[in-house]
XYZ file of C-alpha atoms in Angstrom:
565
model
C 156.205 -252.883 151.414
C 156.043 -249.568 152.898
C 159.751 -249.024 153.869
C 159.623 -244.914 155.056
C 157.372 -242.335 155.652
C 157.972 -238.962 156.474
C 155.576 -236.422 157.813
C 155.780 -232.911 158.159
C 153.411 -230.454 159.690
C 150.301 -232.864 159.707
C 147.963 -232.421 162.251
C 149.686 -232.583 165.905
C 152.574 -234.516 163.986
C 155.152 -231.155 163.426
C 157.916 -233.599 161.973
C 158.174 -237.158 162.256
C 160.184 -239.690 160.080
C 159.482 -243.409 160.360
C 160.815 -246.730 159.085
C 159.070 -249.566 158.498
C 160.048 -253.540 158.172
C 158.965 -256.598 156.921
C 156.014 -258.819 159.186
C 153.616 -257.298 161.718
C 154.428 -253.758 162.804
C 152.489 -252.943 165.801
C 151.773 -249.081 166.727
C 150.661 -248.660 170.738
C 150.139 -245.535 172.581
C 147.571 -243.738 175.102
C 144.290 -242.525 173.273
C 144.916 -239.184 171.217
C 148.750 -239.819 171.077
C 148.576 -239.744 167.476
C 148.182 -243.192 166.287
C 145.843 -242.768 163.977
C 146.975 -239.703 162.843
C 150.028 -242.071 161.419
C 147.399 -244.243 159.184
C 145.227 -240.906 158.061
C 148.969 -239.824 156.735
C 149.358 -242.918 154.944
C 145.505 -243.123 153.354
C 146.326 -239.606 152.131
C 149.215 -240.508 150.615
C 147.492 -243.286 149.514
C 145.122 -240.872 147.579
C 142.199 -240.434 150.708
C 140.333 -237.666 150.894
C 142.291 -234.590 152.062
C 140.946 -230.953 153.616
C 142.924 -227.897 154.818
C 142.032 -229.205 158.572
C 145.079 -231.643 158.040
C 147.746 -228.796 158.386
C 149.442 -228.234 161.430
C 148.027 -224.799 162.941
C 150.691 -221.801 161.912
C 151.991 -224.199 158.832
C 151.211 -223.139 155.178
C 151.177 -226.765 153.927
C 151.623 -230.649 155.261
C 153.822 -232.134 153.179
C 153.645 -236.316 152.988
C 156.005 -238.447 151.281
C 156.297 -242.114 151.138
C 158.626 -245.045 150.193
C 157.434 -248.417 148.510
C 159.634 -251.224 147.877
C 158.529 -253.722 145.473
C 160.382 -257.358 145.009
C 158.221 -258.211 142.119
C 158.502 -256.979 139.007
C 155.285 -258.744 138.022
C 153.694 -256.915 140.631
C 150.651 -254.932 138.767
C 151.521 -251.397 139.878
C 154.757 -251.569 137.640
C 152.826 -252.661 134.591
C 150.839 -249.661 135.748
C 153.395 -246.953 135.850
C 154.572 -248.041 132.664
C 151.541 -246.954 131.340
C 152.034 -243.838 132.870
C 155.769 -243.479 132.016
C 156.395 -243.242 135.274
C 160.580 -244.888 135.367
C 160.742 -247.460 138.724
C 164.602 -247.836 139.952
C 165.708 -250.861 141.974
C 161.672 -251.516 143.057
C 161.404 -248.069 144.449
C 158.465 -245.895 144.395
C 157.976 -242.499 146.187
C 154.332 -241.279 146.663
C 154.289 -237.480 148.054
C 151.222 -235.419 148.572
C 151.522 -232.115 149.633
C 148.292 -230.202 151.017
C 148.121 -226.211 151.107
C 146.695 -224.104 153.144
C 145.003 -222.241 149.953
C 143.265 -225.509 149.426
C 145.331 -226.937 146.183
C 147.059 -230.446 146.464
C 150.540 -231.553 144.602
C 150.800 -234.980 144.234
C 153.749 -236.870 142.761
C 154.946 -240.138 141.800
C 158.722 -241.001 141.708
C 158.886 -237.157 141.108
C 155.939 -236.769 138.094
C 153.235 -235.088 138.755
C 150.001 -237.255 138.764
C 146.418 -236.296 139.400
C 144.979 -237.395 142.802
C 142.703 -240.082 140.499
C 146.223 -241.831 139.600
C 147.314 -241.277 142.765
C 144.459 -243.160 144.419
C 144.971 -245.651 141.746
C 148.408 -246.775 142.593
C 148.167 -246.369 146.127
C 144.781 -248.880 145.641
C 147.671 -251.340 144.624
C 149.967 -250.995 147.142
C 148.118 -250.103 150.542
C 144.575 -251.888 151.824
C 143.962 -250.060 155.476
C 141.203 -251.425 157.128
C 139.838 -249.667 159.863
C 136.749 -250.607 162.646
C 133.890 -248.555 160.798
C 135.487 -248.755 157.138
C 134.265 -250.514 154.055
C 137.552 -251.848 152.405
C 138.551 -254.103 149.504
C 137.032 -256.927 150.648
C 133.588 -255.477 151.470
C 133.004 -254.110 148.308
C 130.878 -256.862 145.697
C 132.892 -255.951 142.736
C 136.394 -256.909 144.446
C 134.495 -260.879 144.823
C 134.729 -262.208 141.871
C 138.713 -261.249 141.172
C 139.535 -263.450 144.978
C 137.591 -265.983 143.454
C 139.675 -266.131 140.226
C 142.993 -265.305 142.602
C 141.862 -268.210 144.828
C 141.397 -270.838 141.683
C 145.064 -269.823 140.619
C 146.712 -271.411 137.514
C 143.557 -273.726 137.204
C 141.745 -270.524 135.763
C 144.198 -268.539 134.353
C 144.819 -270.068 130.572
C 140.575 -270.233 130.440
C 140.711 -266.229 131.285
C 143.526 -265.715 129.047
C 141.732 -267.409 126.414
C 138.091 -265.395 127.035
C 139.925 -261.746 127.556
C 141.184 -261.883 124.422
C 137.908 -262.858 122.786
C 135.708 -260.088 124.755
C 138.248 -257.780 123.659
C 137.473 -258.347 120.142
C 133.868 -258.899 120.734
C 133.868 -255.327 122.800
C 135.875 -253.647 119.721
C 133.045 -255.014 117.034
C 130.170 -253.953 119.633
C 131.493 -250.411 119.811
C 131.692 -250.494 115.895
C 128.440 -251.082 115.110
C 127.055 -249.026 118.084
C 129.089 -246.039 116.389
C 127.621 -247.338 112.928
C 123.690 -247.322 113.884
C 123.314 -243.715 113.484
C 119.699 -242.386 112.462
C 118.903 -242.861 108.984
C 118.191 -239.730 107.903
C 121.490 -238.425 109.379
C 123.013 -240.903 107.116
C 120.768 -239.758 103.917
C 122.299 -236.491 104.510
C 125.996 -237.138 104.546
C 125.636 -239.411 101.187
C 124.162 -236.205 99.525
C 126.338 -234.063 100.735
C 129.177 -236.357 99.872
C 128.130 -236.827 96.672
C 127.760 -232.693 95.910
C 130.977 -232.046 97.228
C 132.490 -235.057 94.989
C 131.097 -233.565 91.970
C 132.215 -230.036 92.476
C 135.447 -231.081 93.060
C 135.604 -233.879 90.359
C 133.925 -231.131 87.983
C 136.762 -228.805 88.294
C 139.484 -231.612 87.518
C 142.092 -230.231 89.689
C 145.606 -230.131 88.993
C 148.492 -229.863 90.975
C 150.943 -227.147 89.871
C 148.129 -225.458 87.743
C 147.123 -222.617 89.652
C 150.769 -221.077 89.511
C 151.116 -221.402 85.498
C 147.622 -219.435 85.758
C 149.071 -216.749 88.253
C 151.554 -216.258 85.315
C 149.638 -216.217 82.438
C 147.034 -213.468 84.446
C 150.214 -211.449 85.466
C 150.938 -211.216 81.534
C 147.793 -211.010 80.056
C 147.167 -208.309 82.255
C 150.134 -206.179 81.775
C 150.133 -207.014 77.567
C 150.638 -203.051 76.665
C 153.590 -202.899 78.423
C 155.398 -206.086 77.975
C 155.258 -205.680 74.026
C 156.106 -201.932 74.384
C 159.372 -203.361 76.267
C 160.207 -206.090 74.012
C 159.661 -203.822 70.663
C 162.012 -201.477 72.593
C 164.569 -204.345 73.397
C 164.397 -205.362 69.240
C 164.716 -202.093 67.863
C 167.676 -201.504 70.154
C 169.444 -204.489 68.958
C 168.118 -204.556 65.528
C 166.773 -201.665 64.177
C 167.684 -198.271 62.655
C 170.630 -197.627 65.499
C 172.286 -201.027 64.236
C 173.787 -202.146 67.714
C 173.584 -205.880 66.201
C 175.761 -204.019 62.949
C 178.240 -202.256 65.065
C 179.115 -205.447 67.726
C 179.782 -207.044 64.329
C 181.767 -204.138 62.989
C 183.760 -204.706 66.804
C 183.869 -208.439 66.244
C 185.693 -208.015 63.050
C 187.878 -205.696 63.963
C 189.433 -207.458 67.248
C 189.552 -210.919 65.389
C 191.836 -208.752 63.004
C 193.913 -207.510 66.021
C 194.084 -210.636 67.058
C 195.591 -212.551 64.142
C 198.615 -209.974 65.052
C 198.023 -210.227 68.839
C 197.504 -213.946 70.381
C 196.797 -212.619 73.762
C 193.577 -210.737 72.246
C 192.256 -214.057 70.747
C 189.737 -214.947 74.110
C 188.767 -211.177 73.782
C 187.664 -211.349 69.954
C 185.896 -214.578 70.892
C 184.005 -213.386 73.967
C 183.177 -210.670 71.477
C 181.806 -213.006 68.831
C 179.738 -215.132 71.530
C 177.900 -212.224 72.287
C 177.007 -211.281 68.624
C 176.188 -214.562 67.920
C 173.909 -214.412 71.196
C 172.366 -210.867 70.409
C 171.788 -212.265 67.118
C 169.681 -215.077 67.964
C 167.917 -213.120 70.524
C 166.925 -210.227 68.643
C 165.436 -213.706 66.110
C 163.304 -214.724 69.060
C 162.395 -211.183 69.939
C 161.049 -210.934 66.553
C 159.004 -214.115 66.894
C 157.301 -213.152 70.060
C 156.635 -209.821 68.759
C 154.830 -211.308 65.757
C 153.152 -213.752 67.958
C 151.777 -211.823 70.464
C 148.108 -210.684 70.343
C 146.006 -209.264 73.160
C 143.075 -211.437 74.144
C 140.516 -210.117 76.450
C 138.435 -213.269 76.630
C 141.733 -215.321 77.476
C 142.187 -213.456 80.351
C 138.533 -213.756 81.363
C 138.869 -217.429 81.124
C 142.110 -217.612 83.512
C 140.299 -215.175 86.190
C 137.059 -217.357 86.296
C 139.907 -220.409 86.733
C 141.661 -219.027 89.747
C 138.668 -217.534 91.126
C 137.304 -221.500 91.291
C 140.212 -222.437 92.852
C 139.571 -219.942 95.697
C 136.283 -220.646 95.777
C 137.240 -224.521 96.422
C 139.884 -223.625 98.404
C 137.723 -221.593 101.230
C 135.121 -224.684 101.576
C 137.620 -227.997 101.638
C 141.107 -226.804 102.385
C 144.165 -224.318 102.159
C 145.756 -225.790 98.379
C 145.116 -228.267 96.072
C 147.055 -230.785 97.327
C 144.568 -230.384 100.664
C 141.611 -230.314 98.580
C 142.224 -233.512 96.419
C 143.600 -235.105 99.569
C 139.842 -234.358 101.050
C 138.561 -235.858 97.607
C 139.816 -239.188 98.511
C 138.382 -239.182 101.884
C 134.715 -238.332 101.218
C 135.048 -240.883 98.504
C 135.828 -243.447 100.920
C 133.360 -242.337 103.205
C 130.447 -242.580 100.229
C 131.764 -245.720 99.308
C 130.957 -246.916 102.904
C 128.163 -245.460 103.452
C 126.559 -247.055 100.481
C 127.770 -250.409 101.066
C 126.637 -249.614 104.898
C 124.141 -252.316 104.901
C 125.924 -255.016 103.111
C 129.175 -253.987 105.579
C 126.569 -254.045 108.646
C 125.074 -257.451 108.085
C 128.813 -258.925 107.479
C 129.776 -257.542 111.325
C 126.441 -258.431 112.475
C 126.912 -262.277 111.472
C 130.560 -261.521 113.265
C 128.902 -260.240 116.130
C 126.653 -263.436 116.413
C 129.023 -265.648 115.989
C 131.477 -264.180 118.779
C 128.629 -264.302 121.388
C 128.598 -268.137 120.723
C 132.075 -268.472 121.237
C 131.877 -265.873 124.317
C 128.979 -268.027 125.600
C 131.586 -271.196 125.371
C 134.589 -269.933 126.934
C 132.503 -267.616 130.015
C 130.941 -271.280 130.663
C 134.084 -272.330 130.647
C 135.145 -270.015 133.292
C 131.999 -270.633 135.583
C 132.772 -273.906 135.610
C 136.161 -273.793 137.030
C 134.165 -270.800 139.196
C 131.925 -273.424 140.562
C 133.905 -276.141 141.573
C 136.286 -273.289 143.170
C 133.950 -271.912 145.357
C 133.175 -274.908 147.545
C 137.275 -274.927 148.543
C 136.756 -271.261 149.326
C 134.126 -271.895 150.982
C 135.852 -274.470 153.835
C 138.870 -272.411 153.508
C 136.493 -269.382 154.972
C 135.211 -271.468 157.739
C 137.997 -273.062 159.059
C 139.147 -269.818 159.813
C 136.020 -268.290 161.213
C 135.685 -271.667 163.241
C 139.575 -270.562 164.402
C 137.986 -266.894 165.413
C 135.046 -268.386 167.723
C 132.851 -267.884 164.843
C 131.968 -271.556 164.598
C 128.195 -271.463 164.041
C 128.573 -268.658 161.085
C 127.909 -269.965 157.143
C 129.744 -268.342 154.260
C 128.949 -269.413 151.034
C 129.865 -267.905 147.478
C 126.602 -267.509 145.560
C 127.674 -267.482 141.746
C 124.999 -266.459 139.440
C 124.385 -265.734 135.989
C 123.926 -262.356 134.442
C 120.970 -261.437 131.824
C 121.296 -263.745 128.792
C 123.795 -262.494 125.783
C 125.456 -260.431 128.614
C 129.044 -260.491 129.067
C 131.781 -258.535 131.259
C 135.625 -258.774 131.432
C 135.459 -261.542 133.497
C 132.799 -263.777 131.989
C 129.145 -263.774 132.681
C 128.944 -264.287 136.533
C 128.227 -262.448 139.201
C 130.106 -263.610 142.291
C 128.685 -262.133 145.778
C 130.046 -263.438 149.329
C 127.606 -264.590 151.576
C 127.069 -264.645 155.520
C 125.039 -265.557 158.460
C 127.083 -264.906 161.983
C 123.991 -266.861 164.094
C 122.018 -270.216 163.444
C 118.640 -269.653 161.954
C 119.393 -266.928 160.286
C 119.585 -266.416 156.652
C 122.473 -265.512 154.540
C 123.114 -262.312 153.516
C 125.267 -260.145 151.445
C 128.940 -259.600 153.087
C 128.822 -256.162 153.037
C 125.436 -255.961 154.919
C 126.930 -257.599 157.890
C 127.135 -254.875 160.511
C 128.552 -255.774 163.855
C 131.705 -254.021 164.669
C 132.958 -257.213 166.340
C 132.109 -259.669 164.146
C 133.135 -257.813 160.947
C 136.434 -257.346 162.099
C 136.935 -261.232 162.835
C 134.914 -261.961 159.253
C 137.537 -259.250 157.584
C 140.428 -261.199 159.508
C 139.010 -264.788 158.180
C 138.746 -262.994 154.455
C 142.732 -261.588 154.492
C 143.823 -264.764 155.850
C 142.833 -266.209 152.770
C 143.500 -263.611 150.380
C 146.260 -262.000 151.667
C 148.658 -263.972 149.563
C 146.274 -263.543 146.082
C 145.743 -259.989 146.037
C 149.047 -258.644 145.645
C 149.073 -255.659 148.246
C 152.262 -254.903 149.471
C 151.035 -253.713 153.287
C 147.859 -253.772 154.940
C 146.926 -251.588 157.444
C 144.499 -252.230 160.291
C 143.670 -249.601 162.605
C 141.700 -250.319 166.042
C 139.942 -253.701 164.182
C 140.346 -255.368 167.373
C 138.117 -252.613 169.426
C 135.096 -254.237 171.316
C 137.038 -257.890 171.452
C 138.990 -259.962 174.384
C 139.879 -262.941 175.757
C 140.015 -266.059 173.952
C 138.578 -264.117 170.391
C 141.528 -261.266 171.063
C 143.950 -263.906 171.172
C 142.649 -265.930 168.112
C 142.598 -262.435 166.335
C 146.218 -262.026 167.439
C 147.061 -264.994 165.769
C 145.593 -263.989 162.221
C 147.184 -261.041 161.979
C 150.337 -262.463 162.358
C 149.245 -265.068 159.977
C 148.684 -262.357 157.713
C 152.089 -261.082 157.834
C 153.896 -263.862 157.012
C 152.482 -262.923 152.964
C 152.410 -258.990 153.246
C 153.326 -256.380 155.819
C 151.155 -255.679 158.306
C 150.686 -252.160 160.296
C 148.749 -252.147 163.146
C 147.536 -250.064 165.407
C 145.855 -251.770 168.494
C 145.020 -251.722 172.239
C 145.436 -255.531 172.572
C 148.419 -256.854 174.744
C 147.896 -260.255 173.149
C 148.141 -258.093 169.044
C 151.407 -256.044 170.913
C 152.823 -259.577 172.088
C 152.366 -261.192 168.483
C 154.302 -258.191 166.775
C 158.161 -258.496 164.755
C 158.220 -254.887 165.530
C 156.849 -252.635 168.027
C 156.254 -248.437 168.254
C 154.803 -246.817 170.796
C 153.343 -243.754 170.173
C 153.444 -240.548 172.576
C 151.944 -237.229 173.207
C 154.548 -234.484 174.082
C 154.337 -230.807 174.644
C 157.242 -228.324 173.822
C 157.416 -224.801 173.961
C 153.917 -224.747 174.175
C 153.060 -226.632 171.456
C 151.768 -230.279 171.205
C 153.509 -232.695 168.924
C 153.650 -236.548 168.247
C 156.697 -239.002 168.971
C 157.806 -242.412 168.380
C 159.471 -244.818 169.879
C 160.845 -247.667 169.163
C 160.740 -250.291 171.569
C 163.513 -252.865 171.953
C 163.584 -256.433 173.414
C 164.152 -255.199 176.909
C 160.868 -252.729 176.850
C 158.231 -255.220 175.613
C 157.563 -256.454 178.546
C 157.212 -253.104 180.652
C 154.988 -251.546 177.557
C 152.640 -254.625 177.576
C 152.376 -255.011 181.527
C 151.289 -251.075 181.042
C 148.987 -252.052 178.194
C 147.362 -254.918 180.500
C 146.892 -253.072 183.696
C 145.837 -249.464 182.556
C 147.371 -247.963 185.026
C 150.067 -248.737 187.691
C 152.543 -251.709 186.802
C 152.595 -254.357 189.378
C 154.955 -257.925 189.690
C 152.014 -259.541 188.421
C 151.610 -257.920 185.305
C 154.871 -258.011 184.476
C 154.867 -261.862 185.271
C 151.794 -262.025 182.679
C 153.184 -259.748 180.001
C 156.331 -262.037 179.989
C 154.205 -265.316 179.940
C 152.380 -263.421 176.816
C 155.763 -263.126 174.581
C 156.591 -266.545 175.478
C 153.234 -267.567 174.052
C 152.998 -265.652 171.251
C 156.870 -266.784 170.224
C 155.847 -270.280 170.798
C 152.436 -269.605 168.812
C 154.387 -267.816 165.897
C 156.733 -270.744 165.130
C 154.143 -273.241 165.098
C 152.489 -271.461 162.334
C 155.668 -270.288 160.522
């Protein structure tokens, strides 16, 4: 339920903070007090339609912020901000929508910033407001068949449990081969170019760690001069005509000597005689490379044609090798499918045939239950029309079947409601129904029944009542209260007989300080109601008698409310 609001700068509303409770909340006032200024703050924060002409005059922004408290934790707006990641404490949410004078609107939910699309979204699931010339919930085609399912309860649920998850998988094969019937030739195309750009790769027989052993080799081949210039050097040094190698033997010998006398020189004589030994062999392998080594010009040829490849390959399918071979693999794949398209397409087309069967079994399945259903919602409807003076109205719910081998997420039926508010005259699509009077009472009849199916935590109804008295203003009284018993109920309304019905009552009032218009509210106690409704029934002046009536009102509508509680 809505538990808070709190509006700032909205309007005529400077700053006003309210608090809601459970059951039927009625809002009176004079005309232009600001009552419906109260709902516009909660459809915007609800996701409406906001403009700049919101904010107060003088303010930069109107700031709106709301707080929800949900029992259930089944309810669908938590599964919903789970999606979202959007963390619910203790069944609290907090909607807040600020609008700025430079146009731009912040909305938030329990403190993360949402678009105004997710905003409307959630507040879809916890607020319906229904006001005299709106279209809500209810009037819309596309809300009918989900009260229809609500309404047939558990007896449907396992049969739509059973056909979402087949349309699911029927809806993931149909977008598969949708993607997969592509025009041939585009398909020609990307198996030749597969197949060239397999072959060049495949023809150059890639391997990882290669390209660095050919760095090397180029690095030597092309400085040959000087690397055997520097090893000759190196070999004569240690083995030619200056006799290094003879005179670190010469040393060798002469410390082992000293040492034979001396213990302490023995690690000196043998570091001496490891390096000997040492310069020894290298000046061996010096020798060997030197004899080895022999420029080749066509060698070096080779390994600049190699690496030059590599770039080449490199530029058109990725940064290194690894990348490239990686890319390999993929196109192969893709080839591989391609040319087994047809084979792969007839296999998911058989699939696809054989899941419409099953779809056709299971959505019959669910029109069934759908039919047999719609004759209790039918009487359910008029017994309460026949309760709102709308006795010689017909409602029926027409159930008919979409184009063959044509399915939806809920089957293949399309569920309209149906009315006719005078005798002779034909039924006709709910939302075509346009009396002011008699949609309000049809509305009423409709949230009656599906107040306790559709899961909204507060409804909202602002003026419905307009145009209505007497015996009908009682009767609608009486629903809306009914209504309350399964979800909170705001309302603002001009009816005694609504005021008299209400677990909680606000009156709304117009007040000017320092110049400046601004909204208040009131709430008003036990020992008010009956001076606020005696004003509400006489208009003007309150006499003995109105007070006298406005007390036998609460004692009928106390009576009226246990009888139905």
């Amino acid at each position: 339920m809505l538990s808070e609001i709190s509006i700032k700068n909205f309007a005529i509303i400077e700053s006003l903070d309210i608090t809601f409770d459970e059951g039927l909340t009625v809002l009176t006032g004079e005309t232009g007090a600001g009552k419906s200024i109260i709902i516009d703050a909660v459809q915007l924060l609800a996701g409406g339609r906001g403009s700049q002409e919101f904010i107060r005059h003088g303010a930069v922004k109107a700031e709106l912020e709301g707080l929800f408290t949900i029992a259930e934790q089944a309810h669908p707006v938590i599964e919903k901000l789970a999606e979202l990641g959007i963390d619910v404490e203790e069944g609290h949410i907090i909607l807040r929508r600020d609008l700025n004078a430079n146009g731009k609107t912040v909305c938030r939910v329990n403190g993360k910033l949402v678009t105004i699309a997710v905003l409307r979204e959630i507040g879809s699931q916890l607020i319906d407001i229904h006001g005299q010339h709106e279209n809500q919930e209810l009037m819309h085609e596309r809300s009918h068949i989900h009260l229809l399912n609500h309404f047939a309860g558990d007896k449907l649920t396992r049969a739509f449990d059973n056909y979402s998850d087949l349309y699911e998988r029927y809806r993931k094969l149909k977008r598969k081969l949708e993607t997969a019937d592509e025009n041939e030739q585009q398909v020609a195309q990307r198996i030749d170019l597969y197949s060239f750009q397999l072959k060049e790769i495949d023809a150059a027989a890639l391997v990882i760690g290669e390209e660095d052993e050919l760095e090397a080799e180029k690095q030597k081949l092309q400085n040959f001069n000087r690397l055997y210039e520097r090893l000759n050097t190196a070999y004569l040094s240690i083995s030619g005509d200056t006799h290094a190698l003879d005179w670190v033997g010469s040393a060798m010998s002469d410390i082992e000597d000293a040492a034979s006398v001396d213990k302490t020189l023995k690690p000196h004589a043998e570091t001496v005689a490891t390096s000997f030994y040492s310069l020894q062999d290298t000046a061996h392998e010096l020798k060997s490379i030197l004899d080895d080594m022999e420029f080749d010009p066509a060698r070096l040829e080779v390994v600049e044609d190699r690496l030059a490849l590599h770039t080449s390959l490199k530029r058109k399918y990725g940064k290194t090798i690894e990348d490239i071979l990686l890319y390999r693999d993929k196109i192969a794949d893709d080839l591989e499918n391609l040319l087994s398209r047809d084979e792969r397409l007839a296999a998911q087309q058989e699939k696809m045939e054989q899941l419409l069967q099953d779809l056709e079994i299971e959505a019959g399945e669910l029109s069934i239950i759908r039919q047999a259903t719609s004759s209790q919602l039918q009487q359910a409807i008029m017994e309460q029309l026949q309760q709102l003076h709308m006795g010689k109205a017909s409602f029926k719910v027409d159930i008919s079947r979409k184009a063959a081998g044509v399915f939806d997420s809920n089957g293949y039926d399309n569920v309209v409601f149906l009315i006719s508010t005078n005798v002779g005259e034909p039924l006709k699509p709910l939302v075509k129904v346009a009396s002011g009077g008699e949609l309000s009472r049809i509305m009423l009849a409709l949230k009656t029944i599906f107040s306790k199916h559709q899961g909204i935590t507060s409804l909202i109804f602002d003026e419905v009542d307009t145009g209505v008295s007497g015996r009908v203003a009682q009767a609608i009284a009486e629903k809306i209260a009914m209504i309350s018993m399964h979800s909170q109920v705001l309302c603002i309304s001009h009816l005694p007989q609504v005021a008299a019905m209400a677990d909680h009552h606000c009156l709304i009032k117009k007040e000017v300080e320092d110049d400046r218009t601004r909204t208040a509210i009131h709430d008003v106690v036990e020992s008010e109601r009956t001076q606020e409704l005696s004003r509400m029934l006489s208009g003007a002046e309150i006499t003995p008698l109105t007070l006298k009536h406005a007390e036998e009102l609460l004692t009928l509508a106390e009576e009226r409310k246990k009888s139905f509680r």
